[in-house]
Structures are given as C-alpha cells and as structure tokens.
JSON list of C-alpha atoms in Angstrom, two decimals:
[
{"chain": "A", "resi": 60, "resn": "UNK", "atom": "CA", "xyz": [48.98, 71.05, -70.87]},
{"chain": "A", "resi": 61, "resn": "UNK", "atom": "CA", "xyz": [46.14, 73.35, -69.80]},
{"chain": "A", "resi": 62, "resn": "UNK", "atom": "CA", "xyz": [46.61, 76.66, -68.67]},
{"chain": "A", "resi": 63, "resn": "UNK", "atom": "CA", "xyz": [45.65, 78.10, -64.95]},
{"chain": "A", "resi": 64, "resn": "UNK", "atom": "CA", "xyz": [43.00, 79.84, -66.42]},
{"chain": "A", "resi": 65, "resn": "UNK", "atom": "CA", "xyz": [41.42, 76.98, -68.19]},
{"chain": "A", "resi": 66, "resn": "UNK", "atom": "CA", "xyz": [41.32, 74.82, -65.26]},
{"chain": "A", "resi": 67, "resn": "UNK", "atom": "CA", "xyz": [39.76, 77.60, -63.43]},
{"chain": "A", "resi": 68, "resn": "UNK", "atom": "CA", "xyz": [36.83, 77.49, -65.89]},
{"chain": "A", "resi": 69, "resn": "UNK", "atom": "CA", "xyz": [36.94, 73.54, -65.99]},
{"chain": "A", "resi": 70, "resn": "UNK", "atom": "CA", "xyz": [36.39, 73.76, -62.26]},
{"chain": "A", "resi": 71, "resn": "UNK", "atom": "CA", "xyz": [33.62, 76.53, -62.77]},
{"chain": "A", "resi": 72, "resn": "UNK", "atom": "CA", "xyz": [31.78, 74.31, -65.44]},
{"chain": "A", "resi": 73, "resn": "UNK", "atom": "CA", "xyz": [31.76, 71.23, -63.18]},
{"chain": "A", "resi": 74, "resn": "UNK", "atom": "CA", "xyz": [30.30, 73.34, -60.06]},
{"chain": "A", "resi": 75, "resn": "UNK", "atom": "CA", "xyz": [28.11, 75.03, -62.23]},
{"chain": "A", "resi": 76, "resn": "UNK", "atom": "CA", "xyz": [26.95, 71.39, -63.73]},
{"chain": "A", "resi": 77, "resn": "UNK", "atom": "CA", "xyz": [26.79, 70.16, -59.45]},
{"chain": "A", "resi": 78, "resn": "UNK", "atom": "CA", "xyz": [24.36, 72.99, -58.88]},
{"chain": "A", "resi": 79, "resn": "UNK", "atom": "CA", "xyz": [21.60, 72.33, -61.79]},
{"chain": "A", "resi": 80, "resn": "UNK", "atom": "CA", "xyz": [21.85, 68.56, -61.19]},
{"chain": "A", "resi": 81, "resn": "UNK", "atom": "CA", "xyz": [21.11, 68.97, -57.67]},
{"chain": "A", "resi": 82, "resn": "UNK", "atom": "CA", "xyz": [18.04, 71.10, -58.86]},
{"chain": "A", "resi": 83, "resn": "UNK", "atom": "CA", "xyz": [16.95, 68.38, -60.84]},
{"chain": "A", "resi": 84, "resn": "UNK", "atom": "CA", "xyz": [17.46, 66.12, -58.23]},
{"chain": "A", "resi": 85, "resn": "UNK", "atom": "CA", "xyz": [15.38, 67.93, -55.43]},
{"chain": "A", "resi": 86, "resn": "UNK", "atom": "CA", "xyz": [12.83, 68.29, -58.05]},
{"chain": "A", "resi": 87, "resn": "UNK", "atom": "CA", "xyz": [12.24, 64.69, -58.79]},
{"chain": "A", "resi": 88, "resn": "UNK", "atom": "CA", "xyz": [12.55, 63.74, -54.95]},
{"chain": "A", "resi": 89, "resn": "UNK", "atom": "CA", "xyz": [9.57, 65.84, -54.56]},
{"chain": "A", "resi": 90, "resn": "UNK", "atom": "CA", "xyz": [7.57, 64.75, -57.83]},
{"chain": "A", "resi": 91, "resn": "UNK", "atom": "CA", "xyz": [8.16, 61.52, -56.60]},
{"chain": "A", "resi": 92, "resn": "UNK", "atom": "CA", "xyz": [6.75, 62.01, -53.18]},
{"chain": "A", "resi": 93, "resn": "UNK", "atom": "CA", "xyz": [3.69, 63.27, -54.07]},
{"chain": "A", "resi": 94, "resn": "UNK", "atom": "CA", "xyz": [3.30, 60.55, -56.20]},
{"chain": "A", "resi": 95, "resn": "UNK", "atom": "CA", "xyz": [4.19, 58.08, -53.35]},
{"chain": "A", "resi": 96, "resn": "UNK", "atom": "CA", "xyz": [1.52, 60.06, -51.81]},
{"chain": "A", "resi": 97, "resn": "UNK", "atom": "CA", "xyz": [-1.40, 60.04, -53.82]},
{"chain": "A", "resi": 98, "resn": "UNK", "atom": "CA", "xyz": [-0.97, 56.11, -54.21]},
{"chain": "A", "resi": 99, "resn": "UNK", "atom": "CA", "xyz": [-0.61, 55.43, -50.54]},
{"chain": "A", "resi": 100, "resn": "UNK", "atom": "CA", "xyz": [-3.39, 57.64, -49.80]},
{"chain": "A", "resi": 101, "resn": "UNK", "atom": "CA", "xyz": [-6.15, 56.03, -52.60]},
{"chain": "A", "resi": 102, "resn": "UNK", "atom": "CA", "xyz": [-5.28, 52.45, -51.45]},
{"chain": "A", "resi": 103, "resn": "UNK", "atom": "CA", "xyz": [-8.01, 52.49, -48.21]},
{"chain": "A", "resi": 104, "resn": "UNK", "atom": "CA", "xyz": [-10.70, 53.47, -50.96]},
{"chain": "A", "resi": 105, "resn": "UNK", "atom": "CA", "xyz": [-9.33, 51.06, -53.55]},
{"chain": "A", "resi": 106, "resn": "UNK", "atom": "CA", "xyz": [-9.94, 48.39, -50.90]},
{"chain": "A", "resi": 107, "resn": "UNK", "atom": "CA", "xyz": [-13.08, 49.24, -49.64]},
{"chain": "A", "resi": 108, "resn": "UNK", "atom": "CA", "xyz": [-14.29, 49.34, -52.96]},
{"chain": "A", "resi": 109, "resn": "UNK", "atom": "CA", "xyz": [-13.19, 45.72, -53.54]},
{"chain": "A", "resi": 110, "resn": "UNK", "atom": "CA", "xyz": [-14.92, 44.75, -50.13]},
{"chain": "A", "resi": 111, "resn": "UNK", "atom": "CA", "xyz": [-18.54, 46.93, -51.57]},
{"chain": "A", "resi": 112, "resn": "UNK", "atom": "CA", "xyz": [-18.35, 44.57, -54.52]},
{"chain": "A", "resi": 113, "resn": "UNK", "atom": "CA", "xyz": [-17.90, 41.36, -52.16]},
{"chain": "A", "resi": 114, "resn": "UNK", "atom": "CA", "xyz": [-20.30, 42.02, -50.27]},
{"chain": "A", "resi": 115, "resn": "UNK", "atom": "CA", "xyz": [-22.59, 42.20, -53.02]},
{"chain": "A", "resi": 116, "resn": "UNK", "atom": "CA", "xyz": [-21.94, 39.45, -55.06]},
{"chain": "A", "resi": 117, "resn": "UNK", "atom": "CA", "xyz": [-21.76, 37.39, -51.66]},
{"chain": "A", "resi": 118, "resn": "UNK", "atom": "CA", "xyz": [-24.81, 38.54, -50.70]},
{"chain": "A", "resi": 119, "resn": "UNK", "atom": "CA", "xyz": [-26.93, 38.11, -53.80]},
{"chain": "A", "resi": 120, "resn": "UNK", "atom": "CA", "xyz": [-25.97, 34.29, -54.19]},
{"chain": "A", "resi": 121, "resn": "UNK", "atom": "CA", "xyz": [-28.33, 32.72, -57.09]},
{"chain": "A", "resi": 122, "resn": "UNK", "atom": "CA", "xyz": [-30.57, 35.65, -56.83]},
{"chain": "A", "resi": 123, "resn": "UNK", "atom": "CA", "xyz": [-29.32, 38.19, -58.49]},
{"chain": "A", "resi": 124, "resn": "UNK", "atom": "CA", "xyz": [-26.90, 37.86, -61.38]},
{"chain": "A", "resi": 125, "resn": "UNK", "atom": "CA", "xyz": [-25.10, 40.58, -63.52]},
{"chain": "A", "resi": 126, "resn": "UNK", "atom": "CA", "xyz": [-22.44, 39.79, -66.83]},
{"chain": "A", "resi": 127, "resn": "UNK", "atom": "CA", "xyz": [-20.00, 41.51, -65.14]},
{"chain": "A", "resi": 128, "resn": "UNK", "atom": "CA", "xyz": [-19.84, 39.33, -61.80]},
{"chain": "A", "resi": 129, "resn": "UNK", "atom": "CA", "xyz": [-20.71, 36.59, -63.17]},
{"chain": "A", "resi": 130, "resn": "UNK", "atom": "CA", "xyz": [-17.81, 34.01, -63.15]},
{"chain": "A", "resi": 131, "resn": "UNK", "atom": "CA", "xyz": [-16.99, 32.01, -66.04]},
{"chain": "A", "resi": 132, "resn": "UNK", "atom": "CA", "xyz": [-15.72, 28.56, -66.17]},
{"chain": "A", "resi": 133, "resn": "UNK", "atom": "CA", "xyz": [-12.53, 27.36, -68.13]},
{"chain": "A", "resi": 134, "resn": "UNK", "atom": "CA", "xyz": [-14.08, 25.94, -71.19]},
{"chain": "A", "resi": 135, "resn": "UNK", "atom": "CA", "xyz": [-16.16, 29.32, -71.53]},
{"chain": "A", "resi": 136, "resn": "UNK", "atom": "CA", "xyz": [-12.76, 31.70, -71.63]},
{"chain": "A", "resi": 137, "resn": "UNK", "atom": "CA", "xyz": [-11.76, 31.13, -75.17]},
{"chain": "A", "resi": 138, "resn": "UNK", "atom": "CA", "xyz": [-10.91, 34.82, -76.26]},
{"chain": "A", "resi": 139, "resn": "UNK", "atom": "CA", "xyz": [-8.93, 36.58, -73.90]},
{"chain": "A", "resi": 140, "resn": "UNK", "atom": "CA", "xyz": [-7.35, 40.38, -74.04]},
{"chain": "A", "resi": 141, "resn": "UNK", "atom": "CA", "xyz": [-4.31, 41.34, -71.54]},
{"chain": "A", "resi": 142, "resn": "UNK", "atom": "CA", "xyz": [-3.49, 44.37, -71.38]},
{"chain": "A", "resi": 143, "resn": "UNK", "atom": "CA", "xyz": [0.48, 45.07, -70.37]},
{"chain": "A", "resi": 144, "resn": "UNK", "atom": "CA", "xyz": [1.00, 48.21, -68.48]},
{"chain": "A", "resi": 145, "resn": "UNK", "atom": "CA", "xyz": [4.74, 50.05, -68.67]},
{"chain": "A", "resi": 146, "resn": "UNK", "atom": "CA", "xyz": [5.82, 53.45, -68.43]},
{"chain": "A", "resi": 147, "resn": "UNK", "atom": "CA", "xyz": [6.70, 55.36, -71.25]},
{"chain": "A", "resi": 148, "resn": "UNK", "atom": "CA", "xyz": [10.82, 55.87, -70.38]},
{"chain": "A", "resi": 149, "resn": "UNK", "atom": "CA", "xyz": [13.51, 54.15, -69.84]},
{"chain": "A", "resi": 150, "resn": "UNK", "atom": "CA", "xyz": [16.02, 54.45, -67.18]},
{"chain": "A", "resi": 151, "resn": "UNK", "atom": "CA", "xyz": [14.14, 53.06, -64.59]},
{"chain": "A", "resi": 152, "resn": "UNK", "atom": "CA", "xyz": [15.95, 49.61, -63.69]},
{"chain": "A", "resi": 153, "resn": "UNK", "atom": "CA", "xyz": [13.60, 46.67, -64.19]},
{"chain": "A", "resi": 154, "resn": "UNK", "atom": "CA", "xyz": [10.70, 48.27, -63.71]},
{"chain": "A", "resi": 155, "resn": "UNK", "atom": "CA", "xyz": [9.79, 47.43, -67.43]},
{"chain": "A", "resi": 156, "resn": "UNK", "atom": "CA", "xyz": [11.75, 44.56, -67.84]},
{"chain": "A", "resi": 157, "resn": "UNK", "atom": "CA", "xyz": [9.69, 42.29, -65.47]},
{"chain": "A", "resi": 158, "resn": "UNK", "atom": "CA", "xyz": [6.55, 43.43, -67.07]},
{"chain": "A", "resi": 159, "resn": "UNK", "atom": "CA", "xyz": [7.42, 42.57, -70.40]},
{"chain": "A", "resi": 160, "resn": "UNK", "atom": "CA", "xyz": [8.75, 39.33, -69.11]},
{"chain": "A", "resi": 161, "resn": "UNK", "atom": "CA", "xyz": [5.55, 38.31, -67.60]},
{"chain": "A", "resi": 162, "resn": "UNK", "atom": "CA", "xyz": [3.61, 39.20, -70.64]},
{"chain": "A", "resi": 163, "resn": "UNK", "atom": "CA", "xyz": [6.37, 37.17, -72.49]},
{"chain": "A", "resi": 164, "resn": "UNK", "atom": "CA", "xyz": [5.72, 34.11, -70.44]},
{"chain": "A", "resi": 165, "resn": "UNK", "atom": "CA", "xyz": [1.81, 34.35, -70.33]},
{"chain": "A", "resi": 166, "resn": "UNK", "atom": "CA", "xyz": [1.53, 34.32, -74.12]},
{"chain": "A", "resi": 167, "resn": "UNK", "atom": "CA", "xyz": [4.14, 31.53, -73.99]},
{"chain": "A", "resi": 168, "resn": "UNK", "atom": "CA", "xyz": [2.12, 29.54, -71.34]},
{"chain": "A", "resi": 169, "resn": "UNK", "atom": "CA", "xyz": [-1.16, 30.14, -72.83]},
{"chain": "A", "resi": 170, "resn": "UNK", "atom": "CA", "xyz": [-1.22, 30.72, -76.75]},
{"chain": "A", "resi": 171, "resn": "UNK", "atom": "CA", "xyz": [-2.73, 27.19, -77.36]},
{"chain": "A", "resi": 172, "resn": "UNK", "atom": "CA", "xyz": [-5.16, 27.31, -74.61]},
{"chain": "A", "resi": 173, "resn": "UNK", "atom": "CA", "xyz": [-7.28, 29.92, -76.13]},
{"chain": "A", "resi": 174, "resn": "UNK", "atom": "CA", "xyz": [-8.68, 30.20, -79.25]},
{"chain": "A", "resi": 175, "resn": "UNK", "atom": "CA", "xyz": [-7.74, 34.25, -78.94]},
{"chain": "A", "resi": 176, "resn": "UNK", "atom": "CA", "xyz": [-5.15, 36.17, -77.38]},
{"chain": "A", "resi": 177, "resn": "UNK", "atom": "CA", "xyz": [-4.52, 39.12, -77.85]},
{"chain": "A", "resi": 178, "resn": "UNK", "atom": "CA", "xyz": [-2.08, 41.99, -76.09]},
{"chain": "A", "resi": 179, "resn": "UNK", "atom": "CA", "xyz": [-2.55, 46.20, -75.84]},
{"chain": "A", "resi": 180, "resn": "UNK", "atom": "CA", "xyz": [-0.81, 48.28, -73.94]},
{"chain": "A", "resi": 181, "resn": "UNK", "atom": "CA", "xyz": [-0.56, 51.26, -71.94]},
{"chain": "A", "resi": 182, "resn": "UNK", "atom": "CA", "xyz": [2.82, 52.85, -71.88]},
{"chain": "A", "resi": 183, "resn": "UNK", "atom": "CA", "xyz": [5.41, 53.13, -75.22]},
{"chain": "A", "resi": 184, "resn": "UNK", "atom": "CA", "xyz": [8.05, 50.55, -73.67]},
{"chain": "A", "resi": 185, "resn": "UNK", "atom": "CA", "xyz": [5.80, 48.24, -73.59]},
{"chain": "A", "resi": 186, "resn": "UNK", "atom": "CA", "xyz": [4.40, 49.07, -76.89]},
{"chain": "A", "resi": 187, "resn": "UNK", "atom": "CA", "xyz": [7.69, 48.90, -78.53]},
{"chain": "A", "resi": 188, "resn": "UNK", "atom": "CA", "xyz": [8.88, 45.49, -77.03]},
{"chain": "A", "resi": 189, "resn": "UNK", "atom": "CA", "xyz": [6.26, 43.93, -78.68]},
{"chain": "A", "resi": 190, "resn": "UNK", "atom": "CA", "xyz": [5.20, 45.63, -82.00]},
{"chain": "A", "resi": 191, "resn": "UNK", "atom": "CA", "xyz": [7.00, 43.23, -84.22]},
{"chain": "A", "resi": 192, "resn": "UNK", "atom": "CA", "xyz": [6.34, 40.32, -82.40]},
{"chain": "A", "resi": 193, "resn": "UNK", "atom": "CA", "xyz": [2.50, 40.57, -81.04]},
{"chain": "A", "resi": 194, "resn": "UNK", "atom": "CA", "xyz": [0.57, 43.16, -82.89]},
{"chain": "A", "resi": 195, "resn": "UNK", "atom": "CA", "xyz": [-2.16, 45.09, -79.99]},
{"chain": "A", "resi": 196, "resn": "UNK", "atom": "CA", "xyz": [-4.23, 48.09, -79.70]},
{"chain": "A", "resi": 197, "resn": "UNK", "atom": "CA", "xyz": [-1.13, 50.89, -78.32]},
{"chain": "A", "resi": 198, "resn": "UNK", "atom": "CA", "xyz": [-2.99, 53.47, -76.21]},
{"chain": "A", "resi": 199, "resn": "UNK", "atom": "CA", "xyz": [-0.86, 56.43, -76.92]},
{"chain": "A", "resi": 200, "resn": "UNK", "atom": "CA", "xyz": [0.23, 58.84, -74.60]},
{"chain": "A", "resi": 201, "resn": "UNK", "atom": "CA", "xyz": [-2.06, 57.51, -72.19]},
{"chain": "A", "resi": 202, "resn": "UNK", "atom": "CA", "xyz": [0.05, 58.22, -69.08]},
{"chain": "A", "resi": 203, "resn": "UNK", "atom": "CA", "xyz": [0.77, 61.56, -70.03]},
{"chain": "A", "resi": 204, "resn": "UNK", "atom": "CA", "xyz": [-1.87, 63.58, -67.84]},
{"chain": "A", "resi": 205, "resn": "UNK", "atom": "CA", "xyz": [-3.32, 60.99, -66.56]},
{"chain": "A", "resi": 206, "resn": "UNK", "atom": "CA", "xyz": [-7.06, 61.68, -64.96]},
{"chain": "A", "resi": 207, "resn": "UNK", "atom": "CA", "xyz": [-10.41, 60.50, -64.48]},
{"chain": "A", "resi": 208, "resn": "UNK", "atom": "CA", "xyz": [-11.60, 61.16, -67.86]},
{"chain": "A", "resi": 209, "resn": "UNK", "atom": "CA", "xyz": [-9.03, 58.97, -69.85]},
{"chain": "A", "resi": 210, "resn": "UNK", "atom": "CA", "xyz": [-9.39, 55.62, -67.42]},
{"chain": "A", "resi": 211, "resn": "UNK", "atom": "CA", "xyz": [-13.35, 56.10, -67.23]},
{"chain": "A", "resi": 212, "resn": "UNK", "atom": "CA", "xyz": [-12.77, 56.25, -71.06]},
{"chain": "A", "resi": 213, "resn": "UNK", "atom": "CA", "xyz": [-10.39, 52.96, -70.74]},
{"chain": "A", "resi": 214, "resn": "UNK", "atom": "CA", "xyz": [-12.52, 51.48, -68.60]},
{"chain": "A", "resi": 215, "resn": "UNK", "atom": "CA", "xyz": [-15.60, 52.06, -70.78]},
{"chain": "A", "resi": 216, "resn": "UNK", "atom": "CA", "xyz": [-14.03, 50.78, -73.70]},
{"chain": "A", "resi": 217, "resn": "UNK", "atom": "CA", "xyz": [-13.06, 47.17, -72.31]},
{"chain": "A", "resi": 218, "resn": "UNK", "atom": "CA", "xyz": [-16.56, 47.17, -70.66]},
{"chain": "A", "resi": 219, "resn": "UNK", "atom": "CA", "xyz": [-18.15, 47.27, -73.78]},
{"chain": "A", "resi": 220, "resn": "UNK", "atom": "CA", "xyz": [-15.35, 44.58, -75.29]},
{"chain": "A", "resi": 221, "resn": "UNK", "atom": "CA", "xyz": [-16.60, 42.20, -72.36]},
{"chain": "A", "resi": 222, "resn": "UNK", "atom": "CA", "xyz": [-20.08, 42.67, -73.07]},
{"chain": "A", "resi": 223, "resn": "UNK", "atom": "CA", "xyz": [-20.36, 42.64, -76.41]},
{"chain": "A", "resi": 224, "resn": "UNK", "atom": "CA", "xyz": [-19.01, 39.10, -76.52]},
{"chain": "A", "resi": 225, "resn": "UNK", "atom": "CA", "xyz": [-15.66, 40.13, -77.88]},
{"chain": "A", "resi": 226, "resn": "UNK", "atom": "CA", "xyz": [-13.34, 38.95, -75.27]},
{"chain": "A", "resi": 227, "resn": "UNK", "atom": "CA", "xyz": [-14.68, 36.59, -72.11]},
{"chain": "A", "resi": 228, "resn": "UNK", "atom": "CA", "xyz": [-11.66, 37.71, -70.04]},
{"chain": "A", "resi": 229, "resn": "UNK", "atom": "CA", "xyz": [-9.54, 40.55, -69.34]},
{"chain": "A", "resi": 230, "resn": "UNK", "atom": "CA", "xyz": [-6.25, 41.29, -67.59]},
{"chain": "A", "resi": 231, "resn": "UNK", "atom": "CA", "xyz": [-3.72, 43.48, -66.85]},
{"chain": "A", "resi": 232, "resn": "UNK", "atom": "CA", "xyz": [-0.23, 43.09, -66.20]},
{"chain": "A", "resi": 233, "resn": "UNK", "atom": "CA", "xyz": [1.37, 45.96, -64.05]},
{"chain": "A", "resi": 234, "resn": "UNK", "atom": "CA", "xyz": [3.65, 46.44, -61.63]},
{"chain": "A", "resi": 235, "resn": "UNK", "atom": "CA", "xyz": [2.10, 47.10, -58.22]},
{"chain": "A", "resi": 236, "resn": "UNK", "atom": "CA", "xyz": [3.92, 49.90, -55.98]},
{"chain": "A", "resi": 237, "resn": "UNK", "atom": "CA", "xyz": [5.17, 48.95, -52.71]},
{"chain": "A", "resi": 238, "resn": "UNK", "atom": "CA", "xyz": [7.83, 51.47, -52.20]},
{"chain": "A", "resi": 239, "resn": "UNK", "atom": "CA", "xyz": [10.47, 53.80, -54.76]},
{"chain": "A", "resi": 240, "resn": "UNK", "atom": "CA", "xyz": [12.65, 50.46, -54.88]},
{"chain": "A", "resi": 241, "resn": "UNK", "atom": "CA", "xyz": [10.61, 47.77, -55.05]},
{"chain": "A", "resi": 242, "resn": "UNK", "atom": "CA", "xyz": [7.42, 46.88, -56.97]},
{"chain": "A", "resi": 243, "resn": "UNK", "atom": "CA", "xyz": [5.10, 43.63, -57.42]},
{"chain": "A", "resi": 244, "resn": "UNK", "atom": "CA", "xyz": [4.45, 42.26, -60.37]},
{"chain": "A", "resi": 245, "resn": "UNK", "atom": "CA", "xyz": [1.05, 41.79, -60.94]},
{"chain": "A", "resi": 246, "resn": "UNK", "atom": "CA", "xyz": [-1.48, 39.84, -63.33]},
{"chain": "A", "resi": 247, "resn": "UNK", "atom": "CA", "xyz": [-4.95, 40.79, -62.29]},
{"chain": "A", "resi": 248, "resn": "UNK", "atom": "CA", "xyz": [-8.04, 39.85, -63.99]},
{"chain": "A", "resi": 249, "resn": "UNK", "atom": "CA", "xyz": [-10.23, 42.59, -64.47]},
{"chain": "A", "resi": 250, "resn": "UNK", "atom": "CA", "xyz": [-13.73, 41.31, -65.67]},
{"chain": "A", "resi": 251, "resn": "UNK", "atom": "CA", "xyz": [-15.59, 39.20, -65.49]},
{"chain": "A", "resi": 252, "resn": "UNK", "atom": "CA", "xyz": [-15.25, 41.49, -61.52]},
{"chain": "A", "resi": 253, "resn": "UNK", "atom": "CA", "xyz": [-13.61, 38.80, -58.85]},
{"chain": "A", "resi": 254, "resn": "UNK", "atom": "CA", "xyz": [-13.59, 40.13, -55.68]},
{"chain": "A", "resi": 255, "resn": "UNK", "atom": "CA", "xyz": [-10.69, 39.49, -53.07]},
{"chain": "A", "resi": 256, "resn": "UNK", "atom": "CA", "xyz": [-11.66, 36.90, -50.55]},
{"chain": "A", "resi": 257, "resn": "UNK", "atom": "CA", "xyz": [-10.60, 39.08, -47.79]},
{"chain": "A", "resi": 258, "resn": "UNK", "atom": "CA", "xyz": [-12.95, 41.77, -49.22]},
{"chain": "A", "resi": 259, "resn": "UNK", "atom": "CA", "xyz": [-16.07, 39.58, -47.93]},
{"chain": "A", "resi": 260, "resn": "UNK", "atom": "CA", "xyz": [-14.75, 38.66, -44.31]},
{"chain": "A", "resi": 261, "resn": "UNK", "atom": "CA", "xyz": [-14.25, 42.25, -42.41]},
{"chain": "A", "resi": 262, "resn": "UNK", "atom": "CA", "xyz": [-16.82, 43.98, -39.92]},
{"chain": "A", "resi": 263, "resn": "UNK", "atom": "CA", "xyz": [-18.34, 45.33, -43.49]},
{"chain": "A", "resi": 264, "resn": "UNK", "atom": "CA", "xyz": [-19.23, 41.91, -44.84]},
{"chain": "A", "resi": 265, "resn": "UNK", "atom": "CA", "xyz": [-20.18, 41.10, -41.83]},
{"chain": "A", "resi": 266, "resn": "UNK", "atom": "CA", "xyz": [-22.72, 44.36, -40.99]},
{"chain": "A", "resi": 267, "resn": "UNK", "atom": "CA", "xyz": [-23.80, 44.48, -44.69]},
{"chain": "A", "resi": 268, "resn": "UNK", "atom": "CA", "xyz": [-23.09, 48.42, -45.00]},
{"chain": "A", "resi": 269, "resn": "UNK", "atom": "CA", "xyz": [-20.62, 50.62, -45.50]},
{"chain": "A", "resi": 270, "resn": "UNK", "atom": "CA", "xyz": [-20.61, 54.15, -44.52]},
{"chain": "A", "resi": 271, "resn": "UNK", "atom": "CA", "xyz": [-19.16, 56.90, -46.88]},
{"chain": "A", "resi": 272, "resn": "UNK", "atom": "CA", "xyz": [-18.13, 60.55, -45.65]},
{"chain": "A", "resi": 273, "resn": "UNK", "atom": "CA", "xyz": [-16.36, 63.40, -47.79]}
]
C-alpha cells in the first residue's frame, strides 16, 4: 500500500499534469479561433470573386471565349485528375474519414467512364490511405505554412496540366468549414472555371461592375 508521502506526490503529479493540459488547451482554443477567423473573414471575397467571373463569362456569350471557361461536354472529359484534400494528423473525428470515403466512391463510380483517372493529394492522411491502392502525385508538407506562394504555385501547376491537354477536368475533394464541429463535404470542379449560378444574379451581375477598396 502506498505511503502518505507518495500519495502526496501522486496528487502533485496529477495537478501538475491539470495545469499544462489546460495550457495546451487555451492554446489551441485560440489557434483555432483565429483560424475560424481568417476563413469566415475571406469568404465575402471568395464570393465576389466567383460572381467577377460570372459576370464575365455571362456577359461575353459567343464572343469571347477563353480554355479556361470554356465548358466541356461529356464525351470531351476523358482524362480527369481529383485532387483529395486531408489534413496531415489524426485525431480529428471524421474529418478525414469522409474525405477519403468520397474519393473512395468517386473512383468506384467513375473508373470506367474515363479513359484516365487519376488521384493527388494534399495532406499525408490522405496520402497514406491511398498509396497502395491508387498511386498520385503526394504534395508534401503542403499545409505546413501554408501561404500565397505555395497555392499560386499549386494553382500554376494544374493550370498548365489543363492547358497542356493533360487532363480535361479537375477536382478537388475537401471538406468545406461551416463551424469547429461540423464540415461539408465537398467535390468541386476546378477548371475548366464554372461559375455559381447565384454568382450571375446579384445587383453586380446586374450593374456589370464591381467596386474594389483596400
């Protein structure tokens, strides 16, 4: 049986162990909210971007016609690229799990429709679901650091894929933030650009202009 003065220390050791994991805690509550933050806070300019590109491709009609707008029909998508988007932990419910699912069921669903399909993926979850199963282009420690300069770089990159001929669609499968418990999963075709029909039928559409301040 343990001494007095070994339960004292016992007790010491668990308040001691209390105080750092409510550190840790307040730490990640507030790592969290700024991230919460930042999201919230870029949507209005995510959306208005959407409704710029609306506009435009509403407005030019058969007049003007770019690769990237430019729809394609079914027959033309033969080579497709998805890209599956997961974070690079665990330990955060089914966060990944419902990605991977998706990606699961949309190479299921669509393996025999194309002539190519192919998978990469940002974030080492998703990465490591699949490696034996689906080989894809793994974009390594993208998410750590994330900025400007790596998703222009991404961005670039699958640009130039779509261009060049190499793919004649691109999507992404990601889980889209609505609040700290609850996300949407998402599959979102990136190019060839499709604009959001509610995009083209604000005041904006409407006016033809939008106005930008700093």
């Amino acid at each position: 049986m343990a001494s007095a003065k070994d339960l004292r220390k016992r007790i010491s050791s668990v308040k001691n162990t209390q105080q750092i994991t409510k550190a840790m805690k307040m730490v990640s509550a507030a790592k969290l909210r700024r991230a919460q933050e930042n999201v919230v806070a870029l949507r209005p300019y995510a959306k208005e971007i959407a409704g710029v590109i609306g506009t435009i491709s509403k407005a030019a009609g058969t007049d003007f016609s770019h690769p990237l707008l430019t729809p394609k029909t079914e027959a033309e998508v033969q080579n497709v690229l998805v890209i599956v988007v997961t974070s690079d932990r665990g330990l955060c419910g089914g966060f990944n799990a419902t990605v991977i699912k998706t990606a699961q069921r949309y190479v299921k669903a669509n393996a025999q429709k194309y002539k190519k399909l192919d998978l990469a993926f940002v974030g080492k979850k998703g990465y490591e679901f699949f490696k034996n199963k689906k080989e894809g282009k793994y974009y390594q420690n993208f998410l750590v650091g994330l900025n400007l300069k790596k998703s222009t770089g991404l961005a670039e990159e699958l640009i130039k894929s779509y261009l060049d001929g190499e793919y004649d669609e691109i999507k992404f499968i990601y889980n889209e933030f609505k609040s700290a418990i609850s996300q949407k999963i998402t599959v979102e075709t990136l190019l060839p650009v499709r604009a959001p029909e509610e995009s083209v039928s604000g005041s904006n559409a409407e006016m033809g202009l939008t106005i930008y301040e700093p």
